[in-house]
């Protein structure tokens, strides 16, 4: 566990569904602006006509953009396939992507790359162009070390036919803290385990959530495959009912709606969940 703890203390910046863990500046600073014809304006990570990018969308669609970075190093990850329904885009050398999504309709964002665990984000809904900021994906090497710690803390081996889920807790005013809460995931099975993250960002034997502003507060493993939803019980705040209008990742980046719905998959995949506390 010492090896992983050192790694995570150095760079635990997941993000999450609702997984924004970084600041990419204001939208459009290096993505260009939409233009006429088959693509968008110039700039890296746009939807121009280059290899691995996506053409222009039709009426009733908006642009979802973001930056994919590696969980451990926070370095940009190129060549990640970003999928929304039947559409795909590919991250450029700076980890940037943009993809057209249906305006005002829930959608699932899936990130895949052969040397990383797939990332499945909780369903979102947007009505204008939105930049999610940094989205972290976990390399298979780091995931292997993480799973070893989870099994030690959870007291049971990971079943690869079941799923993994990482949960972020956000306290929205007037709720002042994410600390002291317990969480659950539905459905769960007899071998489903929840491992709470300590204040320093490492998996721990704690039984409630940290009050620190961490990118991930709880990791579930051995979760039944399929549709799931996370719940939280806080001593001082209430869970906001779904759907939740989330805050902008950075000023001007565009607010989005979190539906609360998510999919958990078996094998080398992590689903990123997000719950919100309010008054």
mmCIF file of C-alpha atoms in Angstrom:
data_model
loop_
_atom_site.group_PDB
_atom_site.id
_atom_site.type_symbol
_atom_site.label_atom_id
_atom_site.label_comp_id
_atom_site.label_asym_id
_atom_site.label_seq_id
_atom_site.Cartn_x
_atom_site.Cartn_y
_atom_site.Cartn_z
ATOM 1 C CA UNK A 1 0.000 0.000 0.000
ATOM 2 C CA UNK A 2 2.905 2.350 0.692
ATOM 3 C CA UNK A 3 3.815 2.496 -2.997
ATOM 4 C CA UNK A 4 0.313 3.520 -4.114
ATOM 5 C CA UNK A 5 -0.123 5.965 -1.231
ATOM 6 C CA UNK A 6 2.997 7.801 -2.316
ATOM 7 C CA UNK A 7 1.741 7.945 -5.891
ATOM 8 C CA UNK A 8 -1.711 9.146 -4.973
ATOM 9 C CA UNK A 9 -0.442 11.769 -2.504
ATOM 10 C CA UNK A 10 1.663 13.176 -5.311
ATOM 11 C CA UNK A 11 -1.147 13.442 -7.838
ATOM 12 C CA UNK A 12 -4.712 12.467 -6.993
ATOM 13 C CA UNK A 13 -6.662 14.562 -9.430
ATOM 14 C CA UNK A 14 -9.505 12.465 -10.741
ATOM 15 C CA UNK A 15 -12.266 13.833 -12.063
ATOM 16 C CA UNK A 16 -15.140 13.298 -12.394
ATOM 17 C CA UNK A 17 -18.228 12.757 -13.713
ATOM 18 C CA UNK A 18 -18.574 16.290 -12.866
ATOM 19 C CA UNK A 19 -14.992 15.021 -12.779
ATOM 20 C CA UNK A 20 -13.271 18.293 -13.575
ATOM 21 C CA UNK A 21 -10.005 18.278 -11.709
ATOM 22 C CA UNK A 22 -8.181 21.133 -13.343
ATOM 23 C CA UNK A 23 -8.397 24.536 -14.943
ATOM 24 C CA UNK A 24 -8.106 24.766 -18.691
ATOM 25 C CA UNK A 25 -8.678 28.479 -18.975
ATOM 26 C CA UNK A 26 -11.712 29.973 -20.619
ATOM 27 C CA UNK A 27 -13.392 27.975 -23.368
ATOM 28 C CA UNK A 28 -12.270 28.739 -26.881
ATOM 29 C CA UNK A 29 -8.790 29.881 -25.815
ATOM 30 C CA UNK A 30 -7.228 27.061 -27.814
ATOM 31 C CA UNK A 31 -10.174 25.296 -29.350
ATOM 32 C CA UNK A 32 -11.232 27.903 -31.896
ATOM 33 C CA UNK A 33 -14.799 28.934 -32.540
ATOM 34 C CA UNK A 34 -17.453 27.235 -34.665
ATOM 35 C CA UNK A 35 -17.305 28.091 -38.339
ATOM 36 C CA UNK A 36 -19.294 27.259 -41.368
ATOM 37 C CA UNK A 37 -18.906 24.149 -43.436
ATOM 38 C CA UNK A 38 -17.796 20.751 -42.204
ATOM 39 C CA UNK A 39 -15.732 21.678 -39.183
ATOM 40 C CA UNK A 40 -15.034 24.257 -36.511
ATOM 41 C CA UNK A 41 -12.525 27.074 -36.379
ATOM 42 C CA UNK A 42 -8.807 26.637 -36.150
ATOM 43 C CA UNK A 43 -6.971 25.602 -32.982
ATOM 44 C CA UNK A 44 -5.955 22.346 -31.379
ATOM 45 C CA UNK A 45 -8.591 19.928 -30.202
ATOM 46 C CA UNK A 46 -11.347 21.326 -32.421
ATOM 47 C CA UNK A 47 -13.663 19.442 -34.672
ATOM 48 C CA UNK A 48 -11.966 20.188 -37.964
ATOM 49 C CA UNK A 49 -11.292 17.822 -40.752
ATOM 50 C CA UNK A 50 -8.103 16.266 -39.379
ATOM 51 C CA UNK A 51 -7.653 12.638 -38.429
ATOM 52 C CA UNK A 52 -9.577 11.490 -35.382
ATOM 53 C CA UNK A 53 -11.746 14.625 -35.161
ATOM 54 C CA UNK A 54 -15.420 15.138 -35.702
ATOM 55 C CA UNK A 55 -17.269 17.196 -38.295
ATOM 56 C CA UNK A 56 -19.896 19.813 -37.595
ATOM 57 C CA UNK A 57 -23.161 18.942 -35.885
ATOM 58 C CA UNK A 58 -26.716 19.540 -36.959
ATOM 59 C CA UNK A 59 -29.354 21.827 -35.503
ATOM 60 C CA UNK A 60 -30.255 20.969 -31.906
ATOM 61 C CA UNK A 61 -26.691 20.006 -31.016
ATOM 62 C CA UNK A 62 -24.045 21.661 -28.865
ATOM 63 C CA UNK A 63 -20.344 21.052 -28.259
ATOM 64 C CA UNK A 64 -18.939 19.144 -25.310
ATOM 65 C CA UNK A 65 -15.199 19.695 -24.893
ATOM 66 C CA UNK A 66 -12.564 18.770 -22.341
ATOM 67 C CA UNK A 67 -8.964 17.733 -21.728
ATOM 68 C CA UNK A 68 -7.984 14.142 -20.957
ATOM 69 C CA UNK A 69 -5.054 13.771 -18.561
ATOM 70 C CA UNK A 70 -3.328 10.834 -16.894
ATOM 71 C CA UNK A 71 -4.328 10.166 -13.283
ATOM 72 C CA UNK A 72 -0.770 9.822 -12.015
ATOM 73 C CA UNK A 73 1.238 12.339 -13.999
ATOM 74 C CA UNK A 74 -1.559 14.782 -14.980
ATOM 75 C CA UNK A 75 0.062 14.828 -18.412
ATOM 76 C CA UNK A 76 -2.150 15.138 -21.476
ATOM 77 C CA UNK A 77 -3.139 11.832 -23.051
ATOM 78 C CA UNK A 78 -3.282 11.809 -26.846
ATOM 79 C CA UNK A 79 -5.195 9.274 -28.919
ATOM 80 C CA UNK A 80 -8.044 8.722 -26.456
ATOM 81 C CA UNK A 81 -11.301 7.797 -28.164
ATOM 82 C CA UNK A 82 -14.207 9.858 -26.837
ATOM 83 C CA UNK A 83 -17.605 8.326 -27.524
ATOM 84 C CA UNK A 84 -21.118 9.747 -27.187
ATOM 85 C CA UNK A 85 -23.682 7.385 -28.654
ATOM 86 C CA UNK A 86 -22.689 6.694 -32.266
ATOM 87 C CA UNK A 87 -20.293 9.659 -32.441
ATOM 88 C CA UNK A 88 -16.591 9.597 -31.716
ATOM 89 C CA UNK A 89 -13.738 12.069 -31.426
ATOM 90 C CA UNK A 90 -10.049 11.613 -30.603
ATOM 91 C CA UNK A 91 -7.882 13.661 -28.260
ATOM 92 C CA UNK A 92 -5.041 15.590 -29.862
ATOM 93 C CA UNK A 93 -1.427 15.910 -28.648
ATOM 94 C CA UNK A 94 -2.598 18.245 -25.864
ATOM 95 C CA UNK A 95 -5.328 15.877 -24.699
ATOM 96 C CA UNK A 96 -8.040 18.183 -26.076
ATOM 97 C CA UNK A 97 -11.275 17.000 -27.634
ATOM 98 C CA UNK A 98 -14.651 18.341 -28.666
ATOM 99 C CA UNK A 99 -17.690 16.375 -29.708
ATOM 100 C CA UNK A 100 -21.244 17.231 -30.670
ATOM 101 C CA UNK A 101 -23.986 16.097 -28.279
ATOM 102 C CA UNK A 102 -27.781 16.500 -28.377
ATOM 103 C CA UNK A 103 -28.886 19.761 -26.751
ATOM 104 C CA UNK A 104 -30.996 19.291 -23.623
ATOM 105 C CA UNK A 105 -30.844 15.482 -23.772
ATOM 106 C CA UNK A 106 -28.986 13.144 -21.364
ATOM 107 C CA UNK A 107 -25.863 11.522 -22.766
ATOM 108 C CA UNK A 108 -23.042 9.283 -21.564
ATOM 109 C CA UNK A 109 -19.403 10.175 -22.235
ATOM 110 C CA UNK A 110 -16.997 7.225 -22.537
ATOM 111 C CA UNK A 111 -13.195 7.512 -22.831
ATOM 112 C CA UNK A 112 -11.073 4.597 -24.045
ATOM 113 C CA UNK A 113 -7.383 4.024 -24.752
ATOM 114 C CA UNK A 114 -5.656 0.592 -24.775
ATOM 115 C CA UNK A 115 -3.188 1.298 -21.937
ATOM 116 C CA UNK A 116 -5.796 2.892 -19.654
ATOM 117 C CA UNK A 117 -8.940 1.795 -17.874
ATOM 118 C CA UNK A 118 -12.011 3.020 -19.700
ATOM 119 C CA UNK A 119 -13.706 6.005 -18.058
ATOM 120 C CA UNK A 120 -17.515 6.130 -18.057
ATOM 121 C CA UNK A 121 -18.962 9.453 -16.892
ATOM 122 C CA UNK A 122 -22.280 9.878 -15.133
ATOM 123 C CA UNK A 123 -24.976 11.020 -17.559
ATOM 124 C CA UNK A 124 -24.890 14.760 -18.289
ATOM 125 C CA UNK A 125 -27.213 17.186 -20.036
ATOM 126 C CA UNK A 126 -26.214 20.516 -21.568
ATOM 127 C CA UNK A 127 -28.025 23.189 -23.564
ATOM 128 C CA UNK A 128 -25.023 25.210 -24.740
ATOM 129 C CA UNK A 129 -21.343 24.584 -25.421
ATOM 130 C CA UNK A 130 -19.605 23.320 -22.270
ATOM 131 C CA UNK A 131 -15.962 22.648 -21.376
ATOM 132 C CA UNK A 132 -15.660 19.979 -18.668
ATOM 133 C CA UNK A 133 -12.035 20.844 -17.900
ATOM 134 C CA UNK A 134 -9.641 18.045 -16.998
ATOM 135 C CA UNK A 135 -10.941 14.484 -17.124
ATOM 136 C CA UNK A 136 -8.588 11.918 -15.625
ATOM 137 C CA UNK A 137 -8.116 8.357 -16.810
ATOM 138 C CA UNK A 138 -6.206 5.705 -14.879
ATOM 139 C CA UNK A 139 -3.414 3.673 -16.440
ATOM 140 C CA UNK A 140 -3.561 -0.095 -16.091
ATOM 141 C CA UNK A 141 -0.360 0.015 -13.990
ATOM 142 C CA UNK A 142 -1.762 2.452 -11.441
ATOM 143 C CA UNK A 143 -5.120 0.658 -11.436
ATOM 144 C CA UNK A 144 -3.412 -2.612 -10.533
ATOM 145 C CA UNK A 145 -1.758 -1.032 -7.491
ATOM 146 C CA UNK A 146 -5.000 0.698 -6.518
ATOM 147 C CA UNK A 147 -6.960 -2.551 -6.686
ATOM 148 C CA UNK A 148 -4.443 -4.213 -4.381
ATOM 149 C CA UNK A 149 -5.089 -1.535 -1.759
ATOM 150 C CA UNK A 150 -8.843 -1.737 -2.203
ATOM 151 C CA UNK A 151 -8.824 -5.495 -1.700
ATOM 152 C CA UNK A 152 -6.767 -5.132 1.483
ATOM 153 C CA UNK A 153 -9.060 -2.465 2.909
ATOM 154 C CA UNK A 154 -12.290 -4.053 1.699
ATOM 155 C CA UNK A 155 -11.369 -7.506 2.924
ATOM 156 C CA UNK A 156 -12.452 -9.248 -0.263
ATOM 157 C CA UNK A 157 -10.964 -9.828 -3.705
ATOM 158 C CA UNK A 158 -12.099 -7.858 -6.707
ATOM 159 C CA UNK A 159 -14.358 -9.790 -9.075
ATOM 160 C CA UNK A 160 -13.508 -8.730 -12.677
ATOM 161 C CA UNK A 161 -17.031 -9.631 -13.805
ATOM 162 C CA UNK A 162 -18.285 -6.800 -11.586
ATOM 163 C CA UNK A 163 -17.576 -3.079 -11.803
ATOM 164 C CA UNK A 164 -15.611 -0.196 -10.287
ATOM 165 C CA UNK A 165 -17.019 3.248 -9.478
ATOM 166 C CA UNK A 166 -15.355 6.412 -8.120
ATOM 167 C CA UNK A 167 -17.579 8.913 -6.290
ATOM 168 C CA UNK A 168 -17.045 12.659 -5.896
ATOM 169 C CA UNK A 169 -19.026 14.596 -3.277
ATOM 170 C CA UNK A 170 -19.654 18.324 -3.759
ATOM 171 C CA UNK A 171 -21.107 20.635 -1.089
ATOM 172 C CA UNK A 172 -23.120 23.504 -2.575
ATOM 173 C CA UNK A 173 -23.994 26.598 -0.478
ATOM 174 C CA UNK A 174 -25.338 26.817 2.146
ATOM 175 C CA UNK A 175 -23.930 23.343 2.901
ATOM 176 C CA UNK A 176 -20.411 23.952 4.185
ATOM 177 C CA UNK A 177 -18.772 20.526 4.253
ATOM 178 C CA UNK A 178 -18.574 17.126 2.600
ATOM 179 C CA UNK A 179 -17.282 15.550 5.816
ATOM 180 C CA UNK A 180 -18.826 12.886 8.020
ATOM 181 C CA UNK A 181 -21.210 11.440 5.442
ATOM 182 C CA UNK A 182 -21.880 7.853 4.477
ATOM 183 C CA UNK A 183 -22.582 6.775 0.920
ATOM 184 C CA UNK A 184 -24.201 3.901 -0.887
ATOM 185 C CA UNK A 185 -24.654 2.683 -4.424
ATOM 186 C CA UNK A 186 -27.776 1.055 -5.839
ATOM 187 C CA UNK A 187 -27.895 -1.724 -6.783
ATOM 188 C CA UNK A 188 -25.206 -3.384 -4.703
ATOM 189 C CA UNK A 189 -24.348 -7.017 -4.097
ATOM 190 C CA UNK A 190 -23.112 -9.058 -1.120
ATOM 191 C CA UNK A 191 -19.497 -8.452 -2.135
ATOM 192 C CA UNK A 192 -19.828 -4.759 -3.016
ATOM 193 C CA UNK A 193 -17.425 -2.664 -0.947
ATOM 194 C CA UNK A 194 -17.058 1.087 -0.406
ATOM 195 C CA UNK A 195 -13.553 2.343 0.455
ATOM 196 C CA UNK A 196 -13.436 5.909 1.782
ATOM 197 C CA UNK A 197 -10.565 8.206 0.865
ATOM 198 C CA UNK A 198 -8.562 9.888 3.651
ATOM 199 C CA UNK A 199 -7.873 13.618 3.947
ATOM 200 C CA UNK A 200 -4.539 13.127 2.168
ATOM 201 C CA UNK A 201 -6.248 11.566 -0.843
ATOM 202 C CA UNK A 202 -5.335 7.916 -0.216
ATOM 203 C CA UNK A 203 -7.663 4.927 0.223
ATOM 204 C CA UNK A 204 -8.247 4.367 3.939
ATOM 205 C CA UNK A 205 -10.132 2.420 6.604
ATOM 206 C CA UNK A 206 -12.299 5.489 7.309
ATOM 207 C CA UNK A 207 -16.051 4.937 7.462
ATOM 208 C CA UNK A 208 -17.222 8.447 6.497
ATOM 209 C CA UNK A 209 -16.319 10.991 3.840
ATOM 210 C CA UNK A 210 -13.500 13.483 4.192
ATOM 211 C CA UNK A 211 -14.192 17.200 4.618
ATOM 212 C CA UNK A 212 -11.351 17.992 2.221
ATOM 213 C CA UNK A 213 -12.070 19.150 -1.338
ATOM 214 C CA UNK A 214 -10.842 15.924 -2.933
ATOM 215 C CA UNK A 215 -11.384 14.833 -6.512
ATOM 216 C CA UNK A 216 -12.662 11.448 -5.257
ATOM 217 C CA UNK A 217 -14.185 10.697 -1.845
ATOM 218 C CA UNK A 218 -15.186 7.040 -2.157
ATOM 219 C CA UNK A 219 -14.270 4.101 -4.397
ATOM 220 C CA UNK A 220 -16.731 1.232 -4.848
ATOM 221 C CA UNK A 221 -15.689 -2.145 -6.176
ATOM 222 C CA UNK A 222 -17.574 -5.345 -7.003
ATOM 223 C CA UNK A 223 -20.544 -3.269 -8.143
ATOM 224 C CA UNK A 224 -23.233 -5.088 -10.183
ATOM 225 C CA UNK A 225 -22.953 -4.260 -13.877
ATOM 226 C CA UNK A 226 -25.634 -2.007 -15.352
ATOM 227 C CA UNK A 227 -27.433 1.166 -14.333
ATOM 228 C CA UNK A 228 -26.504 2.529 -10.895
ATOM 229 C CA UNK A 229 -27.165 5.592 -8.797
ATOM 230 C CA UNK A 230 -25.255 6.890 -5.759
ATOM 231 C CA UNK A 231 -26.778 8.233 -2.544
ATOM 232 C CA UNK A 232 -25.321 10.074 0.439
ATOM 233 C CA UNK A 233 -26.407 10.581 4.069
ATOM 234 C CA UNK A 234 -24.827 13.645 5.688
ATOM 235 C CA UNK A 235 -25.175 14.700 9.366
ATOM 236 C CA UNK A 236 -25.508 18.387 8.522
ATOM 237 C CA UNK A 237 -26.723 18.625 4.924
ATOM 238 C CA UNK A 238 -29.180 16.977 2.587
ATOM 239 C CA UNK A 239 -28.528 15.332 -0.733
ATOM 240 C CA UNK A 240 -29.879 17.460 -3.535
ATOM 241 C CA UNK A 241 -32.487 15.593 -5.588
ATOM 242 C CA UNK A 242 -31.770 14.700 -9.178
ATOM 243 C CA UNK A 243 -31.305 16.314 -11.600
ATOM 244 C CA UNK A 244 -28.777 18.867 -10.285
ATOM 245 C CA UNK A 245 -27.601 21.951 -12.164
ATOM 246 C CA UNK A 246 -23.850 21.747 -11.570
ATOM 247 C CA UNK A 247 -21.500 24.706 -11.258
ATOM 248 C CA UNK A 248 -19.189 25.739 -14.059
ATOM 249 C CA UNK A 249 -15.776 24.107 -14.025
ATOM 250 C CA UNK A 250 -14.186 27.467 -14.816
ATOM 251 C CA UNK A 251 -15.863 30.865 -15.276
ATOM 252 C CA UNK A 252 -17.545 30.982 -18.654
ATOM 253 C CA UNK A 253 -17.125 27.254 -19.307
ATOM 254 C CA UNK A 254 -20.862 26.604 -19.169
ATOM 255 C CA UNK A 255 -23.008 24.989 -16.505
ATOM 256 C CA UNK A 256 -24.292 21.467 -17.012
ATOM 257 C CA UNK A 257 -26.990 19.269 -15.502
ATOM 258 C CA UNK A 258 -26.095 16.049 -13.679
ATOM 259 C CA UNK A 259 -28.869 13.480 -14.090
ATOM 260 C CA UNK A 260 -27.592 11.082 -11.416
ATOM 261 C CA UNK A 261 -27.790 8.115 -13.780
ATOM 262 C CA UNK A 262 -24.675 6.114 -14.573
ATOM 263 C CA UNK A 263 -23.587 2.820 -16.082
ATOM 264 C CA UNK A 264 -21.126 0.413 -14.502
ATOM 265 C CA UNK A 265 -19.227 -1.985 -16.721
ATOM 266 C CA UNK A 266 -17.204 -5.095 -15.996
ATOM 267 C CA UNK A 267 -13.479 -5.461 -16.568
ATOM 268 C CA UNK A 268 -10.982 -2.642 -17.020
ATOM 269 C CA UNK A 269 -13.398 0.255 -16.597
ATOM 270 C CA UNK A 270 -14.150 2.916 -13.976
ATOM 271 C CA UNK A 271 -17.489 4.720 -13.731
ATOM 272 C CA UNK A 272 -17.308 8.257 -12.315
ATOM 273 C CA UNK A 273 -20.236 9.275 -10.125
ATOM 274 C CA UNK A 274 -21.100 12.601 -8.491
ATOM 275 C CA UNK A 275 -23.453 13.512 -5.632
ATOM 276 C CA UNK A 276 -24.300 16.974 -4.309
ATOM 277 C CA UNK A 277 -25.079 18.207 -0.781
ATOM 278 C CA UNK A 278 -27.188 21.269 -0.050
ATOM 279 C CA UNK A 279 -29.451 22.599 2.692
#
